[in-house]
Tab-separated table of C-alpha atoms in Angstrom:
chain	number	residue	atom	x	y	z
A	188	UNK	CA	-39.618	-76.024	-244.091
A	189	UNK	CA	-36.228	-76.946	-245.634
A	190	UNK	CA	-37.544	-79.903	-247.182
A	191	UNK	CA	-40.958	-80.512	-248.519
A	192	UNK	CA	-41.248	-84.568	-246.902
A	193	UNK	CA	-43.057	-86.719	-249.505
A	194	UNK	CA	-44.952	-89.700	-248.478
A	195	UNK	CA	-45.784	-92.526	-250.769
A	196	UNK	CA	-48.735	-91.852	-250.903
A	197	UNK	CA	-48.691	-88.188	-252.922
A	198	UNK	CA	-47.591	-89.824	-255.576
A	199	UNK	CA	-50.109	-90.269	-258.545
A	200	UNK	CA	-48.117	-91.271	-260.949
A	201	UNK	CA	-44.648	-92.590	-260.776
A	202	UNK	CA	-42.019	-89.173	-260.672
A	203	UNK	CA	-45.021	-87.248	-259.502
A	204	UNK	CA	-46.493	-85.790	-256.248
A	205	UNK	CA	-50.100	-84.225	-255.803
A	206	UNK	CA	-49.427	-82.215	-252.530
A	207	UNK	CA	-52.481	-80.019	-250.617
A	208	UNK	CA	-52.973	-78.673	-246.933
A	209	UNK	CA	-49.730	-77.367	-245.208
A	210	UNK	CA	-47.443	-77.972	-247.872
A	211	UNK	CA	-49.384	-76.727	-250.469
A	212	UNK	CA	-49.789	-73.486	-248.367
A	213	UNK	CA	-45.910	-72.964	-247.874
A	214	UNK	CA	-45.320	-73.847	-251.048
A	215	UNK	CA	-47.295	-71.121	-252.462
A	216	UNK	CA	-46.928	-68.716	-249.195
A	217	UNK	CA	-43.545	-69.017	-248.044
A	218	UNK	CA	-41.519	-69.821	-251.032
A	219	UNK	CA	-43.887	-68.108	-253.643
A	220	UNK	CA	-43.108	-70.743	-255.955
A	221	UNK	CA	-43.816	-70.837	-259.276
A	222	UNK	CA	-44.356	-73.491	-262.254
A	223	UNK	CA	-41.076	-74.281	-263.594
A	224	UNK	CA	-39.260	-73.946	-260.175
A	225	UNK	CA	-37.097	-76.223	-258.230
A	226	UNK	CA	-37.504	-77.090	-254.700
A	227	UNK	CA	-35.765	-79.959	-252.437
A	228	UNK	CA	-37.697	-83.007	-251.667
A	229	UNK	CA	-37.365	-85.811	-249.915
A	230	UNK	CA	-39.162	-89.160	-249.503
A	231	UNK	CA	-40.034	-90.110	-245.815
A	232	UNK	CA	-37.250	-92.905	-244.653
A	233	UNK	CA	-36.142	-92.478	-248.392
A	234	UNK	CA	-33.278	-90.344	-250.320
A	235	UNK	CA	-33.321	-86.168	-251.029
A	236	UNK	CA	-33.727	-84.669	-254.656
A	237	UNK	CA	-35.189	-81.807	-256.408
A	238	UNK	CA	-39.367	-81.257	-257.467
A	239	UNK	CA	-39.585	-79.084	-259.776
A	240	UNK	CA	-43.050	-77.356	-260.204
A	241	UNK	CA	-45.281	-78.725	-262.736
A	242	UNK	CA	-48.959	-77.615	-261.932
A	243	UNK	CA	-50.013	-74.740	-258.911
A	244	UNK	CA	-53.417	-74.036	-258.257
A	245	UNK	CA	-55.559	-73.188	-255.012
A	246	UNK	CA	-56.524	-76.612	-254.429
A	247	UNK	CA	-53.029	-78.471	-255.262
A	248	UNK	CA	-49.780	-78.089	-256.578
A	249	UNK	CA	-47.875	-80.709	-258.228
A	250	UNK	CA	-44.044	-81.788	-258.516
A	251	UNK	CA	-42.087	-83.724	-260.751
A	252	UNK	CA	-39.409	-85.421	-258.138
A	253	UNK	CA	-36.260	-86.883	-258.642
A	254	UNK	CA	-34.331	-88.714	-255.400
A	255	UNK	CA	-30.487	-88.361	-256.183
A	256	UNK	CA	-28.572	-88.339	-252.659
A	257	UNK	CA	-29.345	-89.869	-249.161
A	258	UNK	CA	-30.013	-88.200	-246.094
A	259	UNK	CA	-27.005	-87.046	-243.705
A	260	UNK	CA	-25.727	-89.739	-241.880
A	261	UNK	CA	-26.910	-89.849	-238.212
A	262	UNK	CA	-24.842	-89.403	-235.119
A	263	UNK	CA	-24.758	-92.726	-233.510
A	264	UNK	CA	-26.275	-91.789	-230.182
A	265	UNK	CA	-29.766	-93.408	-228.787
A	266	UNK	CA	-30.658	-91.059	-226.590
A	267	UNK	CA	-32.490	-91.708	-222.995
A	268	UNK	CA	-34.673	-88.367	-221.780
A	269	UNK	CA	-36.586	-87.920	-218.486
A	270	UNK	CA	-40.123	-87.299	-219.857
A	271	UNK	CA	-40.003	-83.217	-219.885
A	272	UNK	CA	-43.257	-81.078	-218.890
A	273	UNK	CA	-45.683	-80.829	-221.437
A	274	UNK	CA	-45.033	-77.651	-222.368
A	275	UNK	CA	-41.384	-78.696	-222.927
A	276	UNK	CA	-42.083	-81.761	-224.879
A	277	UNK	CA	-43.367	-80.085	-227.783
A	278	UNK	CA	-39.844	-78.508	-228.547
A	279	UNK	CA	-37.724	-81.215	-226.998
A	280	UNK	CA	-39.226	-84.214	-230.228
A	281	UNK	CA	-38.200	-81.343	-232.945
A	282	UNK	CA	-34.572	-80.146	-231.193
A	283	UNK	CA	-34.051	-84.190	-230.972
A	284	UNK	CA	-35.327	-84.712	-234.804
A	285	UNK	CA	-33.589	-81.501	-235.947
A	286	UNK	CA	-29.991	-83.087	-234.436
A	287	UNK	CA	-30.429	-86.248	-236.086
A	288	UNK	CA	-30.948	-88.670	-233.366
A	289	UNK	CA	-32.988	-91.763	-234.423
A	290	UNK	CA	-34.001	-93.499	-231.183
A	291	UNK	CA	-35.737	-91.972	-228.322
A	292	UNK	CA	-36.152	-93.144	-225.157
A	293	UNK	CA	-38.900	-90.857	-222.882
A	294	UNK	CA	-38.751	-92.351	-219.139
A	295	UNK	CA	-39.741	-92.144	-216.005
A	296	UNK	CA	-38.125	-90.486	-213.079
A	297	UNK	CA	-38.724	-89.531	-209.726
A	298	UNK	CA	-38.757	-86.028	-209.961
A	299	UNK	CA	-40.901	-86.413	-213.466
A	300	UNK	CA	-44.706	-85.764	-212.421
A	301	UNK	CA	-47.335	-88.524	-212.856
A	302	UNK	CA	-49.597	-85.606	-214.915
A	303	UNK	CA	-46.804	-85.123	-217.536
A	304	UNK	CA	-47.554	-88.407	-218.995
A	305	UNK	CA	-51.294	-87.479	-219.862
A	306	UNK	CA	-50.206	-85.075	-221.743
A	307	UNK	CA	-52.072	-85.446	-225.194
A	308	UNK	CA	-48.617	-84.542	-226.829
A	309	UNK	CA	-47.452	-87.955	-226.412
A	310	UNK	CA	-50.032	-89.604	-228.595
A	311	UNK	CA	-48.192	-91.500	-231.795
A	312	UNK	CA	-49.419	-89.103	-234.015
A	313	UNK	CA	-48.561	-85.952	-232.226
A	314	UNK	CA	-45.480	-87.528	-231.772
A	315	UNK	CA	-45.047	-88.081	-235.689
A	316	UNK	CA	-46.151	-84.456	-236.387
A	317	UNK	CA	-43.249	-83.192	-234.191
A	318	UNK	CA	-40.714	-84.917	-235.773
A	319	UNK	CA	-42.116	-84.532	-239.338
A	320	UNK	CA	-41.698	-80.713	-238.713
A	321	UNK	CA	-38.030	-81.877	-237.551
A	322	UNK	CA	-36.966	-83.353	-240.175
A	323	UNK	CA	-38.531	-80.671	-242.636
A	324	UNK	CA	-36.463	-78.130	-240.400
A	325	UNK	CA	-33.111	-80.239	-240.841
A	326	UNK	CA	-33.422	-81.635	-244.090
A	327	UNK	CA	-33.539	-84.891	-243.440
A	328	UNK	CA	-36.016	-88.173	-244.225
A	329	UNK	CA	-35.490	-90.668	-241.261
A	330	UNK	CA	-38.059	-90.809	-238.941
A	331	UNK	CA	-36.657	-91.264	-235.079
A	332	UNK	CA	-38.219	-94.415	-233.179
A	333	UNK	CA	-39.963	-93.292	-230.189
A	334	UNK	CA	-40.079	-95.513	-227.227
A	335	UNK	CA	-42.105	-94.703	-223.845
A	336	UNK	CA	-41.286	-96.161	-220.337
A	337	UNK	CA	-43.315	-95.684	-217.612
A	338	UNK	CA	-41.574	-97.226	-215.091
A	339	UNK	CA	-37.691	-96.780	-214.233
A	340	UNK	CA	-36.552	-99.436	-212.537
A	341	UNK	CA	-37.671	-102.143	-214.992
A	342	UNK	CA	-36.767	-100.048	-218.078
A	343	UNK	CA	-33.278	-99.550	-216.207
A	344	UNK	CA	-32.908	-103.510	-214.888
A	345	UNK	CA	-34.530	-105.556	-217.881
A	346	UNK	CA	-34.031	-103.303	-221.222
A	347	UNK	CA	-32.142	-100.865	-220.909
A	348	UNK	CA	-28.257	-103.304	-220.296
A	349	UNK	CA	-29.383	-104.995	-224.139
A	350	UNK	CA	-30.325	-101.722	-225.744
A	351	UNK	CA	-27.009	-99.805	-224.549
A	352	UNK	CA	-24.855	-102.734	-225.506
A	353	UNK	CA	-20.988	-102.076	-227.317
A	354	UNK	CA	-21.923	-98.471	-226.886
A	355	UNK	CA	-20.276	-96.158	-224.444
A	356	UNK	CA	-22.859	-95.615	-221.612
A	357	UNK	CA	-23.032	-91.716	-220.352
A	358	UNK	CA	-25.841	-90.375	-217.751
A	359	UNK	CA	-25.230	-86.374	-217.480
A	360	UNK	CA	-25.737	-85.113	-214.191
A	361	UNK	CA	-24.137	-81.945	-212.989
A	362	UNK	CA	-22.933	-82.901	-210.057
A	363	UNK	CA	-19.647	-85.455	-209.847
A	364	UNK	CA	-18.598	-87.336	-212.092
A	365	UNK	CA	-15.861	-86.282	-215.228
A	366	UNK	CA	-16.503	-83.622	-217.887
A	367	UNK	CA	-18.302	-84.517	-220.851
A	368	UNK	CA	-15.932	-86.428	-223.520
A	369	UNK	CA	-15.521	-84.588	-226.590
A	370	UNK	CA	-15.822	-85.704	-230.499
A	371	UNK	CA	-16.332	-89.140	-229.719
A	372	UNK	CA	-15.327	-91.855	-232.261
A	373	UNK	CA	-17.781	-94.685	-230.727
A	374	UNK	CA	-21.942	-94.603	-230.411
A	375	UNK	CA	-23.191	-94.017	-227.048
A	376	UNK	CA	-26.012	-94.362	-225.211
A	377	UNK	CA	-26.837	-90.967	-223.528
A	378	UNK	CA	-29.329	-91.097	-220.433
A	379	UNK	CA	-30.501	-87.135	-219.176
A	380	UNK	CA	-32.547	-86.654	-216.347
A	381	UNK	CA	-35.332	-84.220	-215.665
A	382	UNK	CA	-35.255	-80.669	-215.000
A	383	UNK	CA	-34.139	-80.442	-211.012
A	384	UNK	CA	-31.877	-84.145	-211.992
A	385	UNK	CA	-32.083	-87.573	-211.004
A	386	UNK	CA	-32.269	-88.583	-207.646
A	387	UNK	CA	-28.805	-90.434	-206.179
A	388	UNK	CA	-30.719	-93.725	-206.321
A	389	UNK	CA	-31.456	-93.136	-209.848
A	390	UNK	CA	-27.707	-92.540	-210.674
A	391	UNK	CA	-26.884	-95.379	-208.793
A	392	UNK	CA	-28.870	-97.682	-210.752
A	393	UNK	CA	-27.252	-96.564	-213.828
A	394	UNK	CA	-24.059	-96.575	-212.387
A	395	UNK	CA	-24.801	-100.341	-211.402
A	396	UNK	CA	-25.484	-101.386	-215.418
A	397	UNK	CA	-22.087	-99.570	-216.194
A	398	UNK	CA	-22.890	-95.940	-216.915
A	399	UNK	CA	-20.309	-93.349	-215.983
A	400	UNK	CA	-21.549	-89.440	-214.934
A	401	UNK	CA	-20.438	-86.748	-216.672
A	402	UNK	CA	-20.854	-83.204	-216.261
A	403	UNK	CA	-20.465	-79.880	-218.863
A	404	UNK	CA	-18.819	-78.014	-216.488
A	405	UNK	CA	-19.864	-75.585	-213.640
A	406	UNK	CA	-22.663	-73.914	-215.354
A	407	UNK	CA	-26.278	-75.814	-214.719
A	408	UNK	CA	-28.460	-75.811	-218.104
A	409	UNK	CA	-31.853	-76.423	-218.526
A	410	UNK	CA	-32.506	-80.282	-220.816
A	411	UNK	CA	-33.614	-77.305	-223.757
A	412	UNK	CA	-29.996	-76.064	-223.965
A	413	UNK	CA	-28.614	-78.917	-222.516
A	414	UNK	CA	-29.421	-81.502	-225.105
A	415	UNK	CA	-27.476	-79.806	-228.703
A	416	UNK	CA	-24.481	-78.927	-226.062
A	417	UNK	CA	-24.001	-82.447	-225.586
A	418	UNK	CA	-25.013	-84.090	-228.556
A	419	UNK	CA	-22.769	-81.676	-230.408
A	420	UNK	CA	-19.987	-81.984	-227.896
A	421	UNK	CA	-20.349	-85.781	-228.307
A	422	UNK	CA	-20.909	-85.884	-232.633
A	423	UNK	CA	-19.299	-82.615	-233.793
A	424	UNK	CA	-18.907	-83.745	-237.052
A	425	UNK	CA	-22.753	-84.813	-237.335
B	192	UNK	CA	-33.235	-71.173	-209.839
B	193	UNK	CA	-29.929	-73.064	-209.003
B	194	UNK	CA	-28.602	-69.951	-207.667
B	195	UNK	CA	-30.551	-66.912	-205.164
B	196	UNK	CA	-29.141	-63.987	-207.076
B	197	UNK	CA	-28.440	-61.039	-204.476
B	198	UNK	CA	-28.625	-57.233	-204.692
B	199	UNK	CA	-26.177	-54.855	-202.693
B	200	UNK	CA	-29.612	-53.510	-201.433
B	201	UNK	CA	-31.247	-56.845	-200.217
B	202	UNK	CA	-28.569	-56.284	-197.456
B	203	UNK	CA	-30.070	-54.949	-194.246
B	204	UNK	CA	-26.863	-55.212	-192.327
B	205	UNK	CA	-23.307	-56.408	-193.554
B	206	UNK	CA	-23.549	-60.642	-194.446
B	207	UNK	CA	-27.631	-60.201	-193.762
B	208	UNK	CA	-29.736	-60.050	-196.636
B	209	UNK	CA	-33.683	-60.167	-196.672
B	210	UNK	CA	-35.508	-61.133	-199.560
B	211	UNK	CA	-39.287	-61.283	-200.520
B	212	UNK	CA	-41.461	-61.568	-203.608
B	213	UNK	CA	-40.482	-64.057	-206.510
B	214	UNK	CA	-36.962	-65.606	-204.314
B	215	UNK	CA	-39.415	-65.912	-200.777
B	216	UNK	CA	-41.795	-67.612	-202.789
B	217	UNK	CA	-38.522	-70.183	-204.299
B	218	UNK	CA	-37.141	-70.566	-201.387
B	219	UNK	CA	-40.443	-71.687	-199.291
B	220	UNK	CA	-42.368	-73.711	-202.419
B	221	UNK	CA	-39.857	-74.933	-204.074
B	222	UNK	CA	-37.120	-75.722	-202.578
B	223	UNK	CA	-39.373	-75.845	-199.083
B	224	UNK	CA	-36.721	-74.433	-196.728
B	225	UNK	CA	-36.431	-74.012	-193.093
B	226	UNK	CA	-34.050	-72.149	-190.665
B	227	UNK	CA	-30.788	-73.483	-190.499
B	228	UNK	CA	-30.531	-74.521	-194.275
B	229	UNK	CA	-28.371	-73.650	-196.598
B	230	UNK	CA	-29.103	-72.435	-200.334
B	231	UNK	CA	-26.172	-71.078	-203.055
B	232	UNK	CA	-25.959	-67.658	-203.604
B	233	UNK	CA	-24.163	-65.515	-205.591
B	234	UNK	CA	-23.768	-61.531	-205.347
B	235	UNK	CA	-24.924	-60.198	-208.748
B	236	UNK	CA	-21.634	-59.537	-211.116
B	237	UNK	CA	-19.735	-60.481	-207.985
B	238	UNK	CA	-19.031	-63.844	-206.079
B	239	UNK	CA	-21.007	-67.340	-205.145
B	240	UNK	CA	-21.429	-68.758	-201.542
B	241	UNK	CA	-23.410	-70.425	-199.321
B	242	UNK	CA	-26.795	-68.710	-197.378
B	243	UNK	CA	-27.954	-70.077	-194.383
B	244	UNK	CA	-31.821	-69.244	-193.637
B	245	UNK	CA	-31.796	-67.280	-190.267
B	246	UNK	CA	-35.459	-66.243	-190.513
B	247	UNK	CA	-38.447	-66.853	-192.647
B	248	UNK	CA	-42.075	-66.185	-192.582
B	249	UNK	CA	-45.148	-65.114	-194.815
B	250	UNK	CA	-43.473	-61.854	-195.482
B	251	UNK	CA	-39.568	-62.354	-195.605
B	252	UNK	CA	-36.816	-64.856	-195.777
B	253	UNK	CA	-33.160	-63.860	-193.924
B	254	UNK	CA	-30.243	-65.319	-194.648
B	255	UNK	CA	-26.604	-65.164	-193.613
B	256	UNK	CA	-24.332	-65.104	-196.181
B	257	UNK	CA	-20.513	-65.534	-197.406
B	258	UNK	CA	-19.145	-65.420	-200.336
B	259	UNK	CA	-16.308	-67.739	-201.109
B	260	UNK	CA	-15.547	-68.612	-204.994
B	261	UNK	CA	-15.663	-66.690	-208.540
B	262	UNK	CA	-19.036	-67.416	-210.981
B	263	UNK	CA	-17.786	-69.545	-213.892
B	264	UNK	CA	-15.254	-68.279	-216.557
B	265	UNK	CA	-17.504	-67.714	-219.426
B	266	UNK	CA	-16.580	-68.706	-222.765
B	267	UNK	CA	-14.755	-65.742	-225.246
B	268	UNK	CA	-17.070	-65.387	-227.422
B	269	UNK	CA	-19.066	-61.878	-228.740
B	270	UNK	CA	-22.168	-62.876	-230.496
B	271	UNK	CA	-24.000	-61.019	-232.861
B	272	UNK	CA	-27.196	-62.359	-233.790
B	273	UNK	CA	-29.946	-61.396	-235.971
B	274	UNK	CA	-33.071	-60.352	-233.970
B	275	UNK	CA	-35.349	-63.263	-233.783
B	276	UNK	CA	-38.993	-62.874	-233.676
B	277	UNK	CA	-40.431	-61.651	-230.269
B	278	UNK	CA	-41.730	-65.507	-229.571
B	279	UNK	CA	-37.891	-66.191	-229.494
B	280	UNK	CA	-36.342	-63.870	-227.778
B	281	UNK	CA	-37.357	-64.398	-224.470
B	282	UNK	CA	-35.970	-68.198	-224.046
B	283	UNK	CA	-32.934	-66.702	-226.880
B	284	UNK	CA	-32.013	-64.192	-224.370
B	285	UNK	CA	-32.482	-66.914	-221.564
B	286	UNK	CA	-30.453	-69.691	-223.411
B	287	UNK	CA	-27.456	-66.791	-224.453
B	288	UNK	CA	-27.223	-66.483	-220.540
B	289	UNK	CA	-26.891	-69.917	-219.515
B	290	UNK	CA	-24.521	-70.261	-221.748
B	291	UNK	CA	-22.432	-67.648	-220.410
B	292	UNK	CA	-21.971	-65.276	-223.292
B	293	UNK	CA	-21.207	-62.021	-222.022
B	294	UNK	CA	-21.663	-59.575	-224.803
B	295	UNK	CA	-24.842	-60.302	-227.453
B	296	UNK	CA	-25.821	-57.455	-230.074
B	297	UNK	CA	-28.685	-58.027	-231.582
B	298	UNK	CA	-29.027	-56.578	-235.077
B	299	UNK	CA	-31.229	-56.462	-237.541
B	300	UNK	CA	-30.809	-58.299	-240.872
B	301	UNK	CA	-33.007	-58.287	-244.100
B	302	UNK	CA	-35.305	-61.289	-243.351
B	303	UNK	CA	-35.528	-59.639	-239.483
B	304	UNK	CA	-39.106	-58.014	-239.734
B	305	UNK	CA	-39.728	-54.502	-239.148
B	306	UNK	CA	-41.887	-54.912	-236.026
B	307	UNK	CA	-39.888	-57.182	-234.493
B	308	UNK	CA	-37.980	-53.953	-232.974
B	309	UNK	CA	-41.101	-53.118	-231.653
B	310	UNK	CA	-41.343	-55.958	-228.635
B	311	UNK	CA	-41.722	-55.123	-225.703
B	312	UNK	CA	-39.550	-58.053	-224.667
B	313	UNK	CA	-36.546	-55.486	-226.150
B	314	UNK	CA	-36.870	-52.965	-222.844
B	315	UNK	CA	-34.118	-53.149	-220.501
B	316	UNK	CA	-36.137	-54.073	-217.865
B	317	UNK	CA	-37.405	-56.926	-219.750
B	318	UNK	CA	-34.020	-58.038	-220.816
B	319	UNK	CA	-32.298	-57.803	-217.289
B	320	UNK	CA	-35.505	-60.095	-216.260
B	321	UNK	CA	-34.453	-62.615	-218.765
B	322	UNK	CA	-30.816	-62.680	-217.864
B	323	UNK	CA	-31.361	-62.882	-214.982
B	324	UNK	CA	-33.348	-66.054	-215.402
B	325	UNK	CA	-30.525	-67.460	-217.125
B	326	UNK	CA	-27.868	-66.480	-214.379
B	327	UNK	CA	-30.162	-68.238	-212.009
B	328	UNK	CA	-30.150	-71.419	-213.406
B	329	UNK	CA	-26.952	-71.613	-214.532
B	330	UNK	CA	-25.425	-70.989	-211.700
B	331	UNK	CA	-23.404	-67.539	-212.551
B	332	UNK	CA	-23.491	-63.669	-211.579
B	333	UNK	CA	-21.752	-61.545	-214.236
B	334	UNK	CA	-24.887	-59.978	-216.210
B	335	UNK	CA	-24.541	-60.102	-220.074
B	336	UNK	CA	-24.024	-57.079	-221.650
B	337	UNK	CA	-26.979	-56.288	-224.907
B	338	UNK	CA	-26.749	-54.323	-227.034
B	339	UNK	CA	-29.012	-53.349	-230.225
B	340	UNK	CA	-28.075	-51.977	-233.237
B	341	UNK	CA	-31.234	-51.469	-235.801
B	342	UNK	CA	-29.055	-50.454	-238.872
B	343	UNK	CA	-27.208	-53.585	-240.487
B	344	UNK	CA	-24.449	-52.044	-242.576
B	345	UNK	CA	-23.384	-48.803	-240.510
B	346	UNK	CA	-23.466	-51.596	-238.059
B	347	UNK	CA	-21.145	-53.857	-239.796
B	348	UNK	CA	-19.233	-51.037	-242.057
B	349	UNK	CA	-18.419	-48.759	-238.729
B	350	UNK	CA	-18.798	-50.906	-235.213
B	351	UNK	CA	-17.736	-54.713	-235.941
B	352	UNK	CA	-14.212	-54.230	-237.104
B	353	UNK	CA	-13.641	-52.814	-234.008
B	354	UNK	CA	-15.858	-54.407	-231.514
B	355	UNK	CA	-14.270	-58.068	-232.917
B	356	UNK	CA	-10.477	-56.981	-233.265
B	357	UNK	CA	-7.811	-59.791	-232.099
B	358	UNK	CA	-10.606	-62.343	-232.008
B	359	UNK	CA	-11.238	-64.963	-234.688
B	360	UNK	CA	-14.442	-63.748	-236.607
B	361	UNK	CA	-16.808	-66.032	-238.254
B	362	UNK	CA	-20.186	-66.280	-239.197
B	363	UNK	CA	-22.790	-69.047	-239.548
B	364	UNK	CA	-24.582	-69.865	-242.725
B	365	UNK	CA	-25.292	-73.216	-243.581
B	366	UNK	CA	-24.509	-72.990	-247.421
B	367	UNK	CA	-20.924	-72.962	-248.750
B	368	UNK	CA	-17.878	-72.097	-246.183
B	369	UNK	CA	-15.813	-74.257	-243.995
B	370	UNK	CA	-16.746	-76.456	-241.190
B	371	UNK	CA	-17.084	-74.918	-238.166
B	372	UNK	CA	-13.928	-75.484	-235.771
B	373	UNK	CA	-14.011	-77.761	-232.546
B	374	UNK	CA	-12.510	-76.293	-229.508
B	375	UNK	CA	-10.988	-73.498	-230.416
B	376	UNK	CA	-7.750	-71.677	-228.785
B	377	UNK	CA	-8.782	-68.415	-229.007
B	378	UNK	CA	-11.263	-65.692	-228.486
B	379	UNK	CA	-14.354	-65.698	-231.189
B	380	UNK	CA	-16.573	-63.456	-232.910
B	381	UNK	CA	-19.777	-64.951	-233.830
B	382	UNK	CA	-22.204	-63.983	-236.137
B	383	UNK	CA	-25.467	-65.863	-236.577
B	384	UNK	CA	-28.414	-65.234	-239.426
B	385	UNK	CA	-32.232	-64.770	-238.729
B	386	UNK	CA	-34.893	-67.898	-239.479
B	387	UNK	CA	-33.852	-67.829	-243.065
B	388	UNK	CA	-30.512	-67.292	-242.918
B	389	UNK	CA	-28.555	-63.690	-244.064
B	390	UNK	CA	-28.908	-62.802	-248.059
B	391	UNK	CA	-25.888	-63.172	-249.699
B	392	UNK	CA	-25.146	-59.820	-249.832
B	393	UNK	CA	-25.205	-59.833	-246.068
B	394	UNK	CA	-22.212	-62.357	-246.065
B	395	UNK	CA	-20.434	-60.951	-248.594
B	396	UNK	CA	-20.276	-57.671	-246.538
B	397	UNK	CA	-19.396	-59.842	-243.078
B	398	UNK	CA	-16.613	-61.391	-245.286
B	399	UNK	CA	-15.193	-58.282	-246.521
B	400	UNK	CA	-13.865	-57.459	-242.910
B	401	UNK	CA	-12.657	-60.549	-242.503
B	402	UNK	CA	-15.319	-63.361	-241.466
B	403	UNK	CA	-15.247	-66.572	-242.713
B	404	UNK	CA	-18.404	-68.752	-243.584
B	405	UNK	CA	-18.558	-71.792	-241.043
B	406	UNK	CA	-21.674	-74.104	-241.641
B	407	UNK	CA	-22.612	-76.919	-239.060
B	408	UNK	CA	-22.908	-80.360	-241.845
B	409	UNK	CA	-25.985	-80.954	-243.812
B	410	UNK	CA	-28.464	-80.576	-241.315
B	411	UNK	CA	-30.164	-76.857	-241.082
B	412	UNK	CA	-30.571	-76.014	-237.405
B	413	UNK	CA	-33.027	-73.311	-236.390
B	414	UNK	CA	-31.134	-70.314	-234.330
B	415	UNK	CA	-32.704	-71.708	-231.246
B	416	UNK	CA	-30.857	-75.220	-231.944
B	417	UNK	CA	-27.782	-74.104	-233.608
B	418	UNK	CA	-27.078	-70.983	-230.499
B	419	UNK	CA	-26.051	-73.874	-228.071
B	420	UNK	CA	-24.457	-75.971	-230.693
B	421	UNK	CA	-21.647	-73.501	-231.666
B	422	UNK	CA	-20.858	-72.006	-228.265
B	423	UNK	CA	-20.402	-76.068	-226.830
B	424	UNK	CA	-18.475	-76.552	-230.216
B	425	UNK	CA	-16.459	-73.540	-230.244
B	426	UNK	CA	-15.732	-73.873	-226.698
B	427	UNK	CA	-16.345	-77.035	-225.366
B	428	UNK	CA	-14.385	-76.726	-222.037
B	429	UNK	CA	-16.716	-73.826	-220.715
């Protein structure tokens, strides 16, 4: 935790948070804070500051905050992600909150199983706990937007030309295609299929709405790995 | 497993191997083979080909094989990272492979706890098993080369200068320093922190043999995050 995230509603007075539970306990456990000391804050979808401790007990501790800068800019990518395995998914929301990416595609795909999308890990507010530990993690405030798709071929035909509009449109897929641009100075719109890739038909659709293939060279990585490689390789200065 | 990783003794006569346990069971469930196909292979620390099932039951798969290209040039790069907590290492270790590091020393650092040394993850058997894993999906044969060192500063007083001579050295701490370069030129010696980050006193000794600080912008990866950024920053065209 990087950044203790505020929410509007710890505040019980106007400068001041009342904070319990988790953040209480790293407060007090991890940091060992004490009255008097400073730690960085930030208000959910809101700026960054300092909190400096005014009141610790067991059952609370309270902050006076002050907001003075916003949160790092974001690298303009919405990203488009095969819905990974459970056990994967988990990891996957906080690598994407932790890089900064603010919209979040999860879709279907052939070689995506039916099960994975029972998966109580994609309820809103396990969704929102993943990316709140994100953004504590990066030190940042702006909640990503989480979209699901169950179904490929519509997302792909009826949404998905008018959500990757004026924005360069990438699939990666290790096989074909060019390498992977570097330090691009445009947004993009960055489709990445499941573990085991998309099928050709799949890439053909995509290729049909004006997406090009690109590939990070002869090595195969896993969507884990392969996801800061490329959003780094796209955004290094983000 | 993009790749059937051979052993000079899965050979039973010269171009015949036969395999069984864990690659059988790949090679009949997953990617649900039959005589006459062919499946890459790669000879381990030597070349990739092609493998063409000959036989396969219950008990054994055959397969003809020829070798006909090199495994990927990895990326120059040494990295020296702080031993992460047992959890970690195993998809750490995994990740470090698939990316095609070659040489990792893990060391230990004064947020590294005590009994993470103890893992049984750390065993050589254990690590091969992990490397492996990597190799295998990414496609590559040359086994990484791990080494431990469990005393920081003889470590860093009496091994680095020499172990990172000619190669640019830097380490990664996300206060103060420089951005970290984009593609760069030259071989690299990279240092990265525990959860936590190195004290100061850690840089400052990393700095007086000549590393330089090298941060990654405002957000604050974890290792597991930040591993693939820098290697696809550093060296974007491997």
């Amino acid at each position: 935790m990087n950044l203790i995230v505020l929410h509007e509603t710890d505040f019980i007075r106007p400068g001041i948070v009342r904070l319990t539970g988790r953040r209480l306990e790293h407060i007090s456990k991890v940091h060992r804070a004490e009255p008097g000391q400073h730690l960085r804050v930030g208000l959910i979808d809101g700026d960054i500051g300092l909190g400096e401790i005014t009141d610790l007990s067991d059952q609370y501790v309270e902050l006076r905050v002050e907001f003075t800068q916003s949160p790092p800019p974001p690298p303009p990518v919405t990203l488009i992600l095969a819905l990974p395995r459970p056990k994967m998914l988990k990891r996957i929301i906080q690598h994407v909150t932790a890089l900064g990416v603010k919209r979040l595609v999860l879709i279907n795909s052939y070689r995506v199983e039916k099960s994975y999308w029972q998966t109580p890990w994609l309820d809103e507010g396990k969704l929102l706990e993943q990316c709140l530990l994100g953004l504590e993690q990066a030190v940042d405030t702006k909640m990503p937007q989480i979209i699901l798709r169950k179904r490929f071929k519509p997302f792909v035909e009826d949404e998905l030309p008018e959500l990757a509009k004026n924005s360069l449109k990438l699939v990666a897929h290790p096989v074909g295609g060019e390498a992977c641009p570097v330090d691009l100075g445009e947004s993009c719109t960055l489709v990445i299929g499941p573990e085991g890739g998309f099928i050709p038909y799949e890439v053909e659709k995509l290729k049909e709405i004006g997406f090009n293939s690109v590939h990070l060279g002869p090595r195969i990585l896993r969507v884990e790995t392969a996801l800061p490689v490329l959003v780094s390789r796209l955004f290094p200065a983000h």
